[in-house]
Every structure is written in C-alpha cells, then in structure tokens.
Amino acid sequence: MNKDQVKGAVKDAAGKVQQKVGEVAGSKEQQVKGLEKQVEGQAQKTLGDVKHAIKKP
C-alpha cells in the first residue's frame, strides 16, 4: 500500500464516523460533511490504487 491508499482509507473511515455522529445528533450538516469526507477519501484511495498498479511490474 502506498500513502495515498492509506490516507484515503483513513479519510473514508473518518467520514463514516462523522456521518453516523451527525445522524445520532440529528445534524444534517455533519452528515453532509461526513459524506464529503468519504467521497474525498475514496477518490484518494483510488488514486493510490492507480499509482500502485502503474508501479507494479
């Protein structure tokens, strides 16, 4: 795994937590921020996957 894959996975997980906290607290704003963080994390992880595939012999 490269650093983009790791950072992306961490952002995705943090976004899921933030979304759930928003749901429990009844905060639409936190839910949306959590979803945004998930999308950002998934995109970064995908970038890392592509980088890994390119470097792979």
mmCIF file of C-alpha atoms in Angstrom:
data_model
loop_
_atom_site.group_PDB
_atom_site.id
_atom_site.type_symbol
_atom_site.label_atom_id
_atom_site.label_comp_id
_atom_site.label_asym_id
_atom_site.label_seq_id
_atom_site.Cartn_x
_atom_site.Cartn_y
_atom_site.Cartn_z
ATOM 1 C CA MET A 1 0.000 0.000 0.000
ATOM 2 C CA ASN A 2 1.157 3.495 -0.727
ATOM 3 C CA LYS A 3 0.435 6.611 1.311
ATOM 4 C CA ASP A 4 -2.491 7.711 -0.874
ATOM 5 C CA GLN A 5 -4.215 4.376 -0.329
ATOM 6 C CA VAL A 6 -3.724 4.619 3.443
ATOM 7 C CA LYS A 7 -4.730 8.280 3.725
ATOM 8 C CA GLY A 8 -7.768 7.665 1.551
ATOM 9 C CA ALA A 9 -8.908 4.731 3.663
ATOM 10 C CA VAL A 10 -8.480 6.788 6.848
ATOM 11 C CA LYS A 11 -10.481 9.716 5.412
ATOM 12 C CA ASP A 12 -13.213 7.348 4.280
ATOM 13 C CA ALA A 13 -13.453 5.783 7.744
ATOM 14 C CA ALA A 14 -13.414 9.181 9.459
ATOM 15 C CA GLY A 15 -16.168 10.356 7.137
ATOM 16 C CA LYS A 16 -18.307 7.344 8.014
ATOM 17 C CA VAL A 17 -17.885 8.095 11.716
ATOM 18 C CA GLN A 18 -18.703 11.769 11.187
ATOM 19 C CA GLN A 19 -21.805 10.877 9.187
ATOM 20 C CA LYS A 20 -23.046 8.495 11.906
ATOM 21 C CA VAL A 21 -22.404 11.075 14.625
ATOM 22 C CA GLY A 22 -24.424 13.550 12.573
ATOM 23 C CA GLU A 23 -27.255 11.041 12.266
ATOM 24 C CA VAL A 24 -27.297 10.379 16.020
ATOM 25 C CA ALA A 25 -27.086 14.079 16.837
ATOM 26 C CA GLY A 26 -29.667 14.988 14.193
ATOM 27 C CA SER A 27 -27.219 17.270 12.397
ATOM 28 C CA LYS A 28 -27.674 17.306 8.626
ATOM 29 C CA GLU A 29 -24.550 19.492 8.349
ATOM 30 C CA GLN A 30 -22.346 16.855 9.992
ATOM 31 C CA GLN A 31 -23.914 14.124 7.874
ATOM 32 C CA VAL A 32 -23.095 16.036 4.690
ATOM 33 C CA LYS A 33 -19.559 16.811 5.849
ATOM 34 C CA GLY A 34 -19.081 13.127 6.621
ATOM 35 C CA LEU A 35 -20.304 12.121 3.169
ATOM 36 C CA GLU A 36 -17.984 14.680 1.564
ATOM 37 C CA LYS A 37 -15.048 13.290 3.529
ATOM 38 C CA GLN A 38 -15.964 9.757 2.430
ATOM 39 C CA VAL A 39 -16.011 10.764 -1.239
ATOM 40 C CA GLU A 40 -12.683 12.562 -0.857
ATOM 41 C CA GLY A 41 -11.171 9.537 0.864
ATOM 42 C CA GLN A 42 -12.464 7.120 -1.758
ATOM 43 C CA ALA A 43 -11.063 9.302 -4.531
ATOM 44 C CA GLN A 44 -7.661 9.486 -2.843
ATOM 45 C CA LYS A 45 -7.632 5.727 -2.306
ATOM 46 C CA THR A 46 -8.491 5.185 -5.985
ATOM 47 C CA LEU A 47 -5.618 7.470 -6.963
ATOM 48 C CA GLY A 48 -3.337 5.381 -4.763
ATOM 49 C CA ASP A 49 -4.660 2.194 -6.380
ATOM 50 C CA VAL A 50 -3.860 3.590 -9.828
ATOM 51 C CA LYS A 51 -0.367 4.636 -8.746
ATOM 52 C CA HIS A 52 0.190 1.166 -7.297
ATOM 53 C CA ALA A 53 -0.999 -0.519 -10.493
ATOM 54 C CA ILE A 54 1.300 1.626 -12.621
ATOM 55 C CA LYS A 55 4.363 0.836 -10.484
ATOM 56 C CA LYS A 56 3.582 -2.868 -10.295
ATOM 57 C CA PRO A 57 5.845 -4.860 -12.652
#
